[in-house]
Amino acid sequence: MGQSNRFRKLFSIQGSRSIYVYSLLIGIFAGFGAYGFNWTLTYAESLTFGRLMGYDPGIPSGDLHFHSIQKLGDLNPWAILLLPAIGGLFVGLITQFFCAEAQGGGTDSLIHAFHFNEGKIQTKVPFFKAIATILTLGSGGSGGKEGPTAQIGAGFGSALGGWLQSGARARRTLMLAGTAGGLGAIFRAPLGGAITAVEMVYQEDIESDSLVPCILSSVTAYLTYVGLAGKGSIFSVQEYSLNDYRHIPIYIGLGFLCFFVGAFFVKVYHSVQDRFAKLQIPIFLKPALGGLLVGCMALIFPEVLGSGFGLIQRMINGEVIESTNFGFNGPLFLLSVALFKIFSTSLTVGSGNSGGLLGPSFAIGGMLGAFVGSMSQILLPSWNIVIFPFMLVGMGSFFAGVARAPIAAMIMVCDMIGSYELLPPLMIVSVIAAILSHKISIYRNQVKNRFLSPSHHWDMNQDVLDRVSISQHFKEFRKFAIVSENLPLTALQKQAIEIQASDFIILNNENHYKGIVSLRKNRILPEFENDIKNLITCHEIVQDVPSVTPSDSLGRALQILLEYDVDKLAIVDGICLGYLRYIDLFNAYLSEVRAKKQKLT
């Protein structure tokens, strides 16, 4: 035991340089894991789609191929109907009796582990997640490959952090580095994988502390993967650049369409997920039922099976895609594929089968882009419109909206096609979709920003702020935004303009603290100020917010600010001494961090 502890101490994380080295190691492991998983899945899909179903979904040019075993015949409706249900049954058995975490998309559970579980992932999860996803997608389920590959890397990063007995902050960073490695490898996106990993955990922020480790891991995983599978991007795309600026309004329209359909996708997916969670049947039967419903849908539209990347590659190649069963094509067919894909993905993943949501999001967005491009060709024949750029821009726009990750969406698509020529329209539509989608997200465990993340709340409050009292940093306090409870609200609004404050500390006639009035929540419109000039006083709208004493910790002060959504709080020691603001607490925090660093050096 003593030797083991000395060995751990020798390789323990000593600082950022140690994390960088371990990120490279995680990337190598993630690259090998992604290749092994993708090889097995592609082989299984070649057997089921080619020999059993008789349906060719297509293969992206940069993905693995097994043409030697894929012998297409006539469509087999029984296989199309029953295989997704059979695969779902096996997945249900795995999730009920071996590993409950193997169900669902995978990415949301990684986000949960980051925010709420200190980056801890059970060692068995990546193994069972990979098996469950191979069963789901290999039997025709609609989902993506990124869930298990991200969890393979994230699981290794988390396990490595646990073995090294690292702190929660380092373990979360290693977990995200593993996530980036899995994404960078499976999508052949060295930069896109890293940006996606640090952006997907928040709705309006990025985990900047982990950016460099994620880049190192993603690039290493990508190089490992292409060293085994061969070079090249996922999609093979002919050269294209935006030279006709008349197309920009069409791209803007595509951004709005991606927002509306994305909001519909999020609503459908969450609704299906909730309904299956409440369904009163054995857990292992739920994925089978979801698979059976997908099979029924595939009898009409087999195009909804699999990830959908093959269809996108075929359209990029210029092939005219038409309905397998009905023989029609054009904009209506493309829009139908996108809508049916929403339901097939929701039923697959929402019922408890295993598969990612990122891949189907790209596929749905690609079909929406193809719909807009083909409609534009019909309506504007003289504009020389090419469809495939709209497909690729639609991929990025749709994912940016449903996942609240505009930067990741742009970079990921550019990496997947091996070109940044489409970056300008990608920027336009991705930002539009992300701005419009500020109230929705396919990932329920995302938090708004790092200041509201339990992971950073713990870092700041427990590690630094809870150990320092207010009196250690502050001897005097501000008093500008302190007013009487008898002050009319209209007068307070005028005073707020003069001192540029929004929240005010309220005192009674004896100068005792009563609470806080926030003008962000209480305000009289200018057109009504004369009518109710003195009718409403601060006493009537005061918010009961706890005060703190000089002996309380900075962490306690920050906790009150976050909990009650105010920008200042009162310091009371018998009488009100003044108040502290957000900026004061953050400056105190930075001062403590700098002092700690100076002691270490």
Coordinates of C-alpha atoms in Angstrom, one line a residue:
M1 CA 0.0 0.0 0.0
G2 CA 2.9 2.4 0.8
Q3 CA 4.5 1.8 -2.6
S4 CA 1.2 2.4 -4.3
N5 CA 0.7 5.7 -2.5
R6 CA 4.3 6.8 -3.4
F7 CA 3.6 5.9 -7.0
R8 CA 0.4 7.9 -7.1
K9 CA 2.3 10.8 -5.5
L10 CA 5.0 10.7 -8.1
F11 CA 2.4 11.0 -10.9
S12 CA -0.1 13.2 -9.1
I13 CA -1.3 16.4 -10.7
Q14 CA 1.0 19.2 -9.6
G15 CA -0.4 21.9 -11.8
S16 CA -1.6 22.8 -15.3
R17 CA 1.4 21.2 -16.9
S18 CA 0.5 17.8 -15.4
I19 CA -3.1 18.2 -16.7
Y20 CA -1.7 19.0 -20.2
V21 CA 0.4 15.8 -20.2
Y22 CA -2.5 13.7 -19.0
S23 CA -4.8 15.2 -21.6
L24 CA -2.5 13.9 -24.3
L25 CA -2.7 10.4 -22.8
I26 CA -6.5 10.7 -22.6
G27 CA -6.6 11.7 -26.2
I28 CA -4.6 8.6 -27.3
F29 CA -7.0 6.4 -25.3
A30 CA -10.1 8.2 -26.7
G31 CA -8.8 7.8 -30.3
F32 CA -8.3 4.0 -29.9
G33 CA -11.6 3.7 -28.1
A34 CA -13.5 5.6 -30.8
Y35 CA -11.9 3.5 -33.6
G36 CA -12.7 0.2 -31.9
F37 CA -16.3 1.3 -31.3
N38 CA -16.8 2.7 -34.8
W39 CA -15.3 -0.4 -36.4
T40 CA -17.7 -2.7 -34.5
L41 CA -20.7 -0.5 -35.1
T42 CA -20.0 -0.1 -38.8
Y43 CA -19.6 -3.9 -39.2
A44 CA -22.9 -4.5 -37.4
E45 CA -24.7 -1.9 -39.5
S46 CA -23.3 -3.5 -42.7
L47 CA -24.8 -6.8 -41.7
T48 CA -28.2 -5.5 -40.6
F49 CA -28.9 -2.9 -43.2
G50 CA -27.2 -4.8 -46.1
R51 CA -28.1 -8.4 -45.5
L52 CA -31.2 -8.3 -43.3
M53 CA -33.1 -5.1 -44.1
G54 CA -32.0 -4.7 -47.7
Y55 CA -31.8 -0.9 -47.3
D56 CA -28.7 1.2 -48.1
P57 CA -28.6 4.3 -45.9
G58 CA -25.4 5.5 -47.6
I59 CA -22.0 6.0 -45.9
P60 CA -20.1 9.3 -45.4
S61 CA -16.9 9.2 -47.5
G62 CA -14.7 9.6 -44.4
D63 CA -16.3 6.8 -42.4
L64 CA -15.4 3.1 -42.3
H65 CA -16.7 0.8 -45.1
F66 CA -17.5 -2.9 -45.2
H67 CA -18.7 -3.3 -48.8
S68 CA -17.6 -6.9 -48.9
I69 CA -20.4 -8.1 -46.5
Q70 CA -23.1 -5.6 -47.6
K71 CA -25.2 -7.5 -50.1
L72 CA -28.3 -5.6 -50.9
G73 CA -31.5 -7.3 -51.9
D74 CA -35.2 -6.4 -51.8
L75 CA -36.5 -4.5 -48.8
N76 CA -37.4 -6.8 -46.0
P77 CA -40.3 -5.2 -44.2
W78 CA -40.3 -7.7 -41.3
A79 CA -36.6 -7.0 -40.6
I80 CA -37.3 -3.2 -40.8
L81 CA -40.2 -3.5 -38.4
L82 CA -38.8 -5.9 -35.8
L83 CA -35.0 -5.3 -35.7
P84 CA -35.2 -2.0 -33.8
A85 CA -37.5 -3.6 -31.3
I86 CA -35.2 -6.6 -30.8
G87 CA -32.2 -4.2 -30.4
G88 CA -34.2 -2.2 -27.9
L89 CA -35.1 -5.3 -25.9
F90 CA -31.4 -6.1 -25.4
V91 CA -30.6 -2.5 -24.5
G92 CA -33.4 -2.6 -22.0
L93 CA -32.0 -5.7 -20.3
I94 CA -28.6 -4.0 -20.1
T95 CA -29.9 -0.8 -18.6
Q96 CA -32.2 -2.6 -16.1
F97 CA -29.8 -5.3 -14.9
F98 CA -26.3 -4.0 -15.5
C99 CA -26.0 -0.3 -16.1
A100 CA -28.9 2.2 -15.9
E101 CA -26.6 5.0 -17.1
A102 CA -26.2 3.3 -20.5
Q103 CA -29.6 4.6 -21.7
G104 CA -30.4 7.8 -23.4
G105 CA -28.2 10.2 -25.3
G106 CA -25.1 10.2 -23.1
T107 CA -24.1 13.8 -23.5
D108 CA -26.7 15.0 -20.9
S109 CA -25.3 12.5 -18.3
L110 CA -21.8 13.9 -19.0
I111 CA -23.1 17.4 -18.4
H112 CA -24.8 16.2 -15.1
A113 CA -21.5 14.6 -14.0
F114 CA -19.6 17.8 -14.6
H115 CA -22.0 20.1 -12.7
F116 CA -23.4 17.9 -10.0
N117 CA -21.0 14.9 -9.5
E118 CA -17.5 16.4 -9.5
G119 CA -16.8 14.8 -12.8
K120 CA -17.2 11.3 -11.5
I121 CA -18.3 8.6 -13.9
Q122 CA -18.6 4.9 -13.0
T123 CA -15.9 2.8 -14.7
K124 CA -18.5 0.4 -16.2
V125 CA -20.5 3.2 -18.0
P126 CA -18.4 3.6 -21.1
F127 CA -18.2 -0.2 -21.7
F128 CA -22.0 -0.8 -21.4
K129 CA -22.8 2.5 -23.2
A130 CA -20.8 1.3 -26.2
I131 CA -22.5 -2.1 -26.3
A132 CA -26.0 -0.5 -25.9
T133 CA -25.3 2.0 -28.7
I134 CA -24.0 -0.7 -31.1
L135 CA -27.3 -2.7 -30.3
T136 CA -29.4 0.4 -30.9
L137 CA -27.8 1.8 -34.0
G138 CA -26.8 -1.6 -35.4
S139 CA -30.5 -2.6 -35.3
G140 CA -31.7 0.5 -37.1
G141 CA -32.3 3.0 -34.3
S142 CA -32.1 6.7 -35.0
G143 CA -29.3 8.2 -33.1
G144 CA -25.7 9.4 -33.2
K145 CA -22.3 7.8 -32.4
E146 CA -21.0 10.7 -30.3
G147 CA -22.6 9.6 -27.0
P148 CA -20.5 6.5 -26.4
T149 CA -17.3 7.8 -27.9
A150 CA -17.5 10.9 -25.7
Q151 CA -18.3 8.7 -22.7
I152 CA -15.3 6.3 -23.5
G153 CA -12.9 9.3 -23.3
A154 CA -14.8 11.0 -20.4
G155 CA -14.8 7.7 -18.5
F156 CA -11.1 7.2 -18.9
G157 CA -10.4 10.9 -17.9
S158 CA -12.6 10.5 -14.8
A159 CA -11.1 7.2 -13.8
L160 CA -7.6 8.6 -14.2
G161 CA -8.5 11.6 -12.0
G162 CA -9.8 9.2 -9.4
W163 CA -6.8 7.0 -9.5
L164 CA -4.5 10.0 -9.1
Q165 CA -6.7 11.2 -6.2
S166 CA -7.0 14.6 -7.9
G167 CA -9.4 17.3 -6.7
A168 CA -12.8 17.8 -8.2
R169 CA -11.7 20.7 -10.4
A170 CA -8.9 18.6 -12.0
R171 CA -11.1 15.6 -12.4
R172 CA -13.8 17.6 -14.2
T173 CA -11.1 19.0 -16.5
L174 CA -9.9 15.5 -17.3
M175 CA -13.4 14.3 -17.9
L176 CA -14.1 17.2 -20.4
A177 CA -10.7 16.4 -22.1
G178 CA -11.9 12.9 -22.6
T179 CA -15.2 14.1 -23.9
A180 CA -13.4 16.3 -26.4
G181 CA -11.2 13.4 -27.5
G182 CA -14.2 11.2 -28.2
L183 CA -15.9 13.9 -30.2
G184 CA -12.8 15.0 -32.1
A185 CA -12.0 11.4 -33.1
I186 CA -15.5 10.2 -34.2
F187 CA -16.3 13.4 -36.2
R188 CA -12.7 13.9 -37.4
A189 CA -13.0 17.3 -35.9
P190 CA -9.9 18.2 -33.9
L191 CA -10.9 21.8 -33.0
G192 CA -14.7 21.2 -33.2
G193 CA -14.5 18.4 -30.6
A194 CA -12.7 20.6 -28.2
I195 CA -15.0 23.6 -28.6
T196 CA -18.1 21.4 -28.3
A197 CA -16.9 19.9 -25.0
V198 CA -16.3 23.2 -23.3
E199 CA -19.4 24.9 -24.7
M200 CA -22.1 22.2 -24.3
V201 CA -22.0 22.3 -20.5
Y202 CA -23.5 25.9 -20.4
Q203 CA -26.3 27.7 -22.2
E204 CA -24.5 31.1 -22.4
D205 CA -20.9 30.4 -21.4
I206 CA -17.9 28.2 -22.0
E207 CA -15.7 26.2 -19.6
S208 CA -12.6 28.3 -20.5
D209 CA -10.5 26.7 -17.8
S210 CA -10.6 23.4 -19.7
L211 CA -10.1 24.7 -23.2
V212 CA -6.4 24.0 -23.6
P213 CA -6.6 20.4 -22.2
C214 CA -9.6 19.8 -24.4
I215 CA -7.7 21.0 -27.5
L216 CA -4.7 18.8 -26.6
S217 CA -6.9 15.7 -26.1
S218 CA -9.1 16.3 -29.2
V219 CA -6.1 16.8 -31.5
T220 CA -4.3 13.8 -30.1
A221 CA -7.5 11.6 -30.4
Y222 CA -8.0 12.8 -34.0
L223 CA -4.4 12.0 -35.0
T224 CA -4.7 8.6 -33.3
Y225 CA -8.0 7.9 -35.1
V226 CA -7.0 8.9 -38.6
G227 CA -3.7 7.0 -38.1
L228 CA -5.8 3.9 -37.8
A229 CA -8.7 4.7 -40.2
G230 CA -7.0 6.9 -42.8
K231 CA -6.9 10.6 -43.4
G232 CA -9.8 12.8 -44.6
S233 CA -12.9 14.6 -43.3
I234 CA -16.2 12.9 -42.6
F235 CA -17.8 14.4 -45.6
S236 CA -16.2 14.8 -49.0
V237 CA -17.3 18.2 -50.4
Q238 CA -16.5 20.0 -53.6
E239 CA -15.0 23.5 -53.4
Y240 CA -17.5 26.3 -52.8
S241 CA -17.4 29.9 -51.5
L242 CA -20.1 32.5 -50.9
N243 CA -19.7 34.8 -53.9
D244 CA -23.3 35.7 -54.6
Y245 CA -24.5 37.9 -51.7
R246 CA -28.1 37.6 -52.9
H247 CA -28.0 34.2 -51.2
I248 CA -27.6 35.8 -47.7
P249 CA -31.3 36.5 -47.1
I250 CA -32.0 32.8 -48.0
Y251 CA -29.5 31.7 -45.3
I252 CA -31.2 34.1 -42.8
G253 CA -34.5 32.4 -43.6
L254 CA -32.9 29.1 -43.1
G255 CA -31.8 30.2 -39.6
F256 CA -35.3 31.1 -38.7
L257 CA -36.6 27.8 -40.0
C258 CA -34.0 25.9 -38.0
F259 CA -35.1 27.7 -34.9
F260 CA -38.8 26.8 -35.3
V261 CA -38.2 23.2 -36.2
G262 CA -35.5 23.0 -33.5
A263 CA -38.0 24.2 -30.8
F264 CA -40.4 21.6 -32.1
F265 CA -37.7 18.9 -31.8
V266 CA -36.9 19.8 -28.3
K267 CA -40.5 19.8 -27.3
V268 CA -41.2 16.4 -28.9
Y269 CA -38.1 14.8 -27.5
H270 CA -38.7 16.0 -23.9
S271 CA -42.4 15.0 -24.2
V272 CA -41.5 11.4 -25.4
Q273 CA -38.8 11.2 -22.7
D274 CA -41.3 12.1 -20.0
R275 CA -44.0 9.9 -21.2
F276 CA -41.8 6.8 -21.3
A277 CA -40.5 7.6 -17.9
K278 CA -44.0 7.6 -16.5
L279 CA -45.1 4.5 -18.5
Q280 CA -46.1 1.7 -16.2
I281 CA -44.4 -1.3 -17.8
P282 CA -41.1 -3.0 -17.0
I283 CA -38.1 -0.9 -17.7
F284 CA -36.5 -3.3 -20.1
L285 CA -39.6 -3.2 -22.3
K286 CA -39.5 0.5 -22.8
P287 CA -36.6 0.7 -25.3
A288 CA -38.2 -2.3 -27.1
L289 CA -41.5 -0.4 -27.4
G290 CA -39.7 2.7 -28.7
G291 CA -37.8 0.5 -31.2
L292 CA -41.1 -1.1 -32.4
L293 CA -42.6 2.4 -33.0
V294 CA -39.5 3.4 -35.0
G295 CA -39.8 0.2 -37.0
C296 CA -43.4 1.1 -37.8
M297 CA -42.3 4.5 -39.0
A298 CA -39.5 3.0 -41.0
L299 CA -41.9 0.9 -43.0
I300 CA -43.2 4.1 -44.4
F301 CA -39.9 6.1 -44.4
P302 CA -36.9 3.9 -44.1
E303 CA -34.8 7.0 -44.6
V304 CA -35.2 7.7 -40.8
L305 CA -33.1 4.7 -39.9
G306 CA -29.5 5.2 -38.7
S307 CA -27.6 8.5 -38.2
G308 CA -28.7 10.1 -41.5
F309 CA -25.1 11.0 -42.5
G310 CA -25.2 8.7 -45.5
L311 CA -28.1 10.5 -47.0
I312 CA -26.3 13.8 -46.5
Q313 CA -23.2 12.5 -48.3
R314 CA -25.3 11.2 -51.2
M315 CA -26.9 14.6 -51.7
I316 CA -23.5 16.3 -51.4
N317 CA -22.4 14.1 -54.2
G318 CA -25.2 15.5 -56.3
E319 CA -27.4 12.4 -56.2
V320 CA -31.2 13.1 -56.4
I321 CA -32.7 11.4 -53.3
E322 CA -36.2 10.1 -53.7
S323 CA -38.5 8.2 -51.4
T324 CA -37.7 4.5 -51.2
N325 CA -41.4 3.5 -51.0
F326 CA -43.2 6.2 -52.8
G327 CA -40.8 7.3 -55.5
F328 CA -41.2 11.0 -55.0
N329 CA -38.5 13.6 -54.4
G330 CA -38.0 17.3 -54.2
P331 CA -38.5 19.8 -51.3
L332 CA -41.6 18.1 -49.8
F333 CA -39.7 14.8 -49.5
L334 CA -36.7 16.5 -47.9
L335 CA -38.9 18.3 -45.4
S336 CA -40.7 15.0 -44.6
V337 CA -37.4 13.3 -43.9
A338 CA -36.5 16.0 -41.4
L339 CA -39.8 15.9 -39.6
F340 CA -39.9 12.1 -39.5
K341 CA -36.3 12.1 -38.3
I342 CA -37.4 14.2 -35.3
F343 CA -40.0 11.6 -34.3
S344 CA -37.7 8.6 -34.9
T345 CA -34.9 10.1 -32.9
S346 CA -37.2 11.1 -30.1
L347 CA -38.7 7.6 -29.9
T348 CA -35.3 5.9 -30.1
V349 CA -33.4 8.0 -27.5
G350 CA -36.3 9.1 -25.4
S351 CA -37.6 5.6 -24.8
G352 CA -34.3 4.6 -23.2
N353 CA -32.3 3.3 -26.2
S354 CA -28.7 4.4 -26.5
G355 CA -27.6 6.9 -29.0
G356 CA -26.4 10.5 -29.3
L357 CA -28.5 13.5 -30.2
L358 CA -25.8 15.5 -31.9
G359 CA -25.6 13.3 -35.0
P360 CA -29.4 13.3 -35.7
S361 CA -29.4 17.1 -35.1
F362 CA -26.9 17.5 -37.9
A363 CA -29.0 15.2 -40.1
I364 CA -32.3 17.1 -39.4
G365 CA -30.6 20.4 -40.0
G366 CA -29.0 19.1 -43.2
M367 CA -32.4 18.0 -44.6
L368 CA -33.9 21.5 -43.7
G369 CA -31.0 23.1 -45.5
A370 CA -31.6 20.9 -48.5
F371 CA -35.3 21.8 -48.4
V372 CA -34.5 25.5 -48.4
G373 CA -31.9 25.1 -51.1
S374 CA -34.2 23.1 -53.4
M375 CA -37.1 25.5 -52.9
S376 CA -34.8 28.4 -53.8
Q377 CA -33.7 26.6 -56.9
I378 CA -37.4 26.3 -58.0
L379 CA -38.4 29.8 -57.1
L380 CA -35.2 31.6 -58.2
P381 CA -33.8 29.6 -61.1
S382 CA -31.6 32.3 -62.4
W383 CA -29.6 32.7 -59.1
N384 CA -27.4 29.6 -59.7
I385 CA -28.2 28.1 -56.3
V386 CA -26.3 25.0 -55.2
I387 CA -28.1 22.8 -52.6
F388 CA -25.2 21.3 -50.6
P389 CA -24.0 24.5 -49.0
F390 CA -27.4 25.1 -47.6
M391 CA -27.4 21.5 -46.2
L392 CA -24.1 22.1 -44.4
V393 CA -25.1 25.5 -43.1
G394 CA -28.4 24.0 -41.9
M395 CA -26.5 21.3 -40.0
G396 CA -24.7 23.9 -38.0
S397 CA -27.7 26.2 -37.5
F398 CA -30.0 23.5 -36.2
F399 CA -27.4 22.1 -33.7
A400 CA -26.5 25.6 -32.6
G401 CA -30.2 26.2 -31.7
V402 CA -31.1 23.0 -30.0
A403 CA -27.8 22.6 -28.0
R404 CA -27.2 26.3 -27.4
A405 CA -23.7 25.9 -28.8
P406 CA -23.2 28.4 -31.7
I407 CA -19.4 28.4 -31.7
A408 CA -19.2 24.6 -31.5
A409 CA -21.7 24.2 -34.3
M410 CA -19.7 26.5 -36.7
I411 CA -16.3 24.9 -36.0
M412 CA -17.7 21.4 -36.0
V413 CA -19.3 21.6 -39.4
C414 CA -16.1 23.2 -40.9
D415 CA -14.0 20.4 -39.5
M416 CA -16.4 17.8 -40.8
I417 CA -16.1 19.1 -44.3
G418 CA -12.4 20.0 -44.1
S419 CA -13.0 23.6 -45.2
Y420 CA -13.8 27.0 -43.6
E421 CA -15.2 28.5 -46.8
L422 CA -18.7 28.2 -45.4
L423 CA -17.9 29.9 -42.1
P424 CA -19.5 33.3 -43.0
P425 CA -23.0 31.9 -43.6
L426 CA -22.5 29.5 -40.8
M427 CA -21.8 32.4 -38.5
I428 CA -25.0 34.2 -39.6
V429 CA -27.5 31.4 -39.2
S430 CA -25.9 29.8 -36.1
V431 CA -26.0 33.1 -34.2
I432 CA -29.6 33.7 -35.3
A433 CA -30.7 30.2 -34.2
A434 CA -28.8 30.5 -30.9
I435 CA -30.3 33.9 -30.1
L436 CA -33.8 32.9 -30.9
S437 CA -33.4 29.6 -28.9
H438 CA -32.4 31.2 -25.7
K439 CA -35.2 29.5 -23.7
I440 CA -34.8 26.0 -25.1
S441 CA -32.2 23.3 -25.0
I442 CA -32.1 19.6 -25.8
Y443 CA -29.8 19.1 -22.8
R444 CA -31.8 19.4 -19.6
N445 CA -28.7 19.5 -17.4
Q446 CA -27.1 22.6 -18.9
V447 CA -26.9 25.6 -16.6
K448 CA -26.9 29.2 -17.8
N449 CA -23.3 30.1 -17.0
R450 CA -20.4 29.2 -14.8
F451 CA -21.5 31.4 -11.9
L452 CA -24.6 29.4 -11.6
S453 CA -22.9 26.0 -11.9
P454 CA -22.7 24.0 -8.7
S455 CA -19.2 23.0 -9.8
H456 CA -17.9 26.6 -9.7
H457 CA -20.1 27.5 -6.7
W458 CA -18.3 24.8 -4.8
D459 CA -14.9 26.0 -6.0
M460 CA -15.4 29.6 -5.0
N461 CA -17.4 29.2 -1.8
Q462 CA -15.8 26.2 -0.2
D463 CA -12.2 26.4 -1.3
V464 CA -11.7 30.2 -0.9
L465 CA -14.7 32.3 0.1
D466 CA -16.0 30.2 3.0
R467 CA -12.6 30.4 4.7
V468 CA -12.5 34.2 4.7
S469 CA -14.7 36.5 6.8
I470 CA -16.0 39.8 5.5
S471 CA -14.1 41.7 8.2
Q472 CA -10.8 40.3 6.9
H473 CA -11.2 42.2 3.6
F474 CA -13.5 45.1 4.4
K475 CA -13.3 47.7 7.1
E476 CA -15.7 50.2 5.5
F477 CA -18.7 49.7 3.4
R478 CA -20.6 51.7 0.7
K479 CA -23.7 53.6 1.7
F480 CA -24.8 55.4 -1.5
A481 CA -27.7 53.0 -2.3
I482 CA -29.4 53.2 1.2
V483 CA -32.8 54.8 1.5
S484 CA -35.8 55.1 3.8
E485 CA -38.7 52.8 3.6
N486 CA -40.9 55.9 3.3
L487 CA -39.4 57.1 0.0
P488 CA -41.8 56.9 -2.9
L489 CA -40.9 54.6 -5.7
T490 CA -41.0 57.4 -8.3
A491 CA -38.4 59.3 -6.2
L492 CA -36.3 56.1 -5.9
Q493 CA -36.3 55.7 -9.7
K494 CA -34.9 59.3 -10.1
Q495 CA -32.3 58.6 -7.5
A496 CA -31.3 55.4 -9.2
I497 CA -30.5 57.3 -12.4
E498 CA -28.2 59.8 -10.5
I499 CA -26.1 57.1 -8.7
Q500 CA -26.6 54.4 -11.4
A501 CA -27.9 51.7 -9.1
S502 CA -30.7 49.2 -9.5
D503 CA -31.0 47.6 -6.1
F504 CA -31.4 49.6 -2.8
I505 CA -30.9 48.8 0.9
I506 CA -34.1 49.8 2.8
L507 CA -34.1 51.1 6.4
N508 CA -37.0 52.0 8.7
N509 CA -37.4 55.2 10.8
E510 CA -35.1 53.8 13.5
N511 CA -32.4 53.0 10.8
H512 CA -32.9 49.3 11.2
Y513 CA -32.5 47.1 8.1
K514 CA -35.8 46.0 6.5
G515 CA -34.8 44.5 3.1
I516 CA -34.0 45.3 -0.5
V517 CA -36.0 47.0 -3.3
S518 CA -34.9 46.0 -6.8
L519 CA -35.8 48.3 -9.6
R520 CA -35.2 45.4 -12.0
K521 CA -38.3 43.8 -10.6
N522 CA -40.4 46.9 -9.5
R523 CA -40.7 49.9 -11.8
I524 CA -43.3 52.5 -12.6
L525 CA -43.5 53.3 -16.3
P526 CA -42.9 57.0 -17.2
E527 CA -46.4 57.6 -18.5
F528 CA -47.9 56.7 -15.1
E529 CA -45.4 58.6 -12.8
N530 CA -47.6 61.7 -12.4
D531 CA -50.7 59.7 -11.7
I532 CA -49.3 57.6 -8.9
K533 CA -46.4 59.8 -7.8
N534 CA -46.6 59.2 -4.1
L535 CA -48.9 56.2 -3.9
I536 CA -46.3 53.5 -3.8
T537 CA -43.4 53.6 -1.2
C538 CA -40.4 51.4 -0.8
H539 CA -42.1 49.9 2.3
E540 CA -44.8 48.3 0.2
I541 CA -42.5 46.5 -2.2
V542 CA -39.5 45.7 -0.1
Q543 CA -38.0 42.2 -0.6
D544 CA -37.1 40.2 2.5
V545 CA -33.4 39.5 1.9
P546 CA -31.2 38.3 4.8
S547 CA -28.3 40.5 5.9
V548 CA -24.8 39.4 7.0
T549 CA -22.5 40.5 9.7
P550 CA -18.8 41.4 9.4
S551 CA -17.9 38.0 11.0
D552 CA -19.8 36.1 8.3
S553 CA -17.9 34.5 5.4
L554 CA -17.6 35.9 1.9
G555 CA -19.1 32.6 0.8
R556 CA -22.3 33.2 2.8
A557 CA -22.6 36.6 1.2
L558 CA -22.2 35.2 -2.3
Q559 CA -24.8 32.5 -1.6
I560 CA -27.4 35.1 -0.6
L561 CA -26.7 37.2 -3.7
L562 CA -27.3 34.2 -5.9
E563 CA -30.3 32.8 -4.1
Y564 CA -32.2 36.1 -3.9
D565 CA -31.1 37.5 -7.3
V566 CA -29.9 40.9 -5.9
D567 CA -26.7 42.8 -6.7
K568 CA -25.9 43.9 -3.2
L569 CA -26.6 42.9 0.4
A570 CA -26.7 44.7 3.7
I571 CA -23.9 44.4 6.4
V572 CA -25.6 44.7 9.8
D573 CA -23.9 44.7 13.2
G574 CA -26.6 46.2 15.4
I575 CA -27.0 49.0 12.9
C576 CA -26.6 48.9 9.1
L577 CA -22.9 49.5 8.3
G578 CA -23.4 49.6 4.6
Y579 CA -23.5 47.0 1.8
L580 CA -21.4 44.8 -0.4
R581 CA -21.8 44.3 -4.2
Y582 CA -21.0 41.4 -6.5
I583 CA -17.9 43.2 -7.7
D584 CA -16.6 43.6 -4.2
L585 CA -16.9 39.9 -3.5
F586 CA -15.2 39.0 -6.8
N587 CA -12.3 41.4 -6.1
A588 CA -11.9 39.9 -2.6
Y589 CA -11.9 36.4 -4.2
L590 CA -9.2 37.4 -6.7
S591 CA -7.1 39.0 -3.9
E592 CA -7.2 35.7 -2.0
V593 CA -6.2 33.7 -5.1
R594 CA -3.3 36.0 -5.8
A595 CA -2.2 35.9 -2.1
K596 CA -2.3 32.1 -2.3
K597 CA -0.3 32.0 -5.5
Q598 CA 2.4 34.2 -4.0
K599 CA 2.8 31.9 -1.0
L600 CA 3.2 28.9 -3.3
T601 CA 5.9 30.7 -5.3

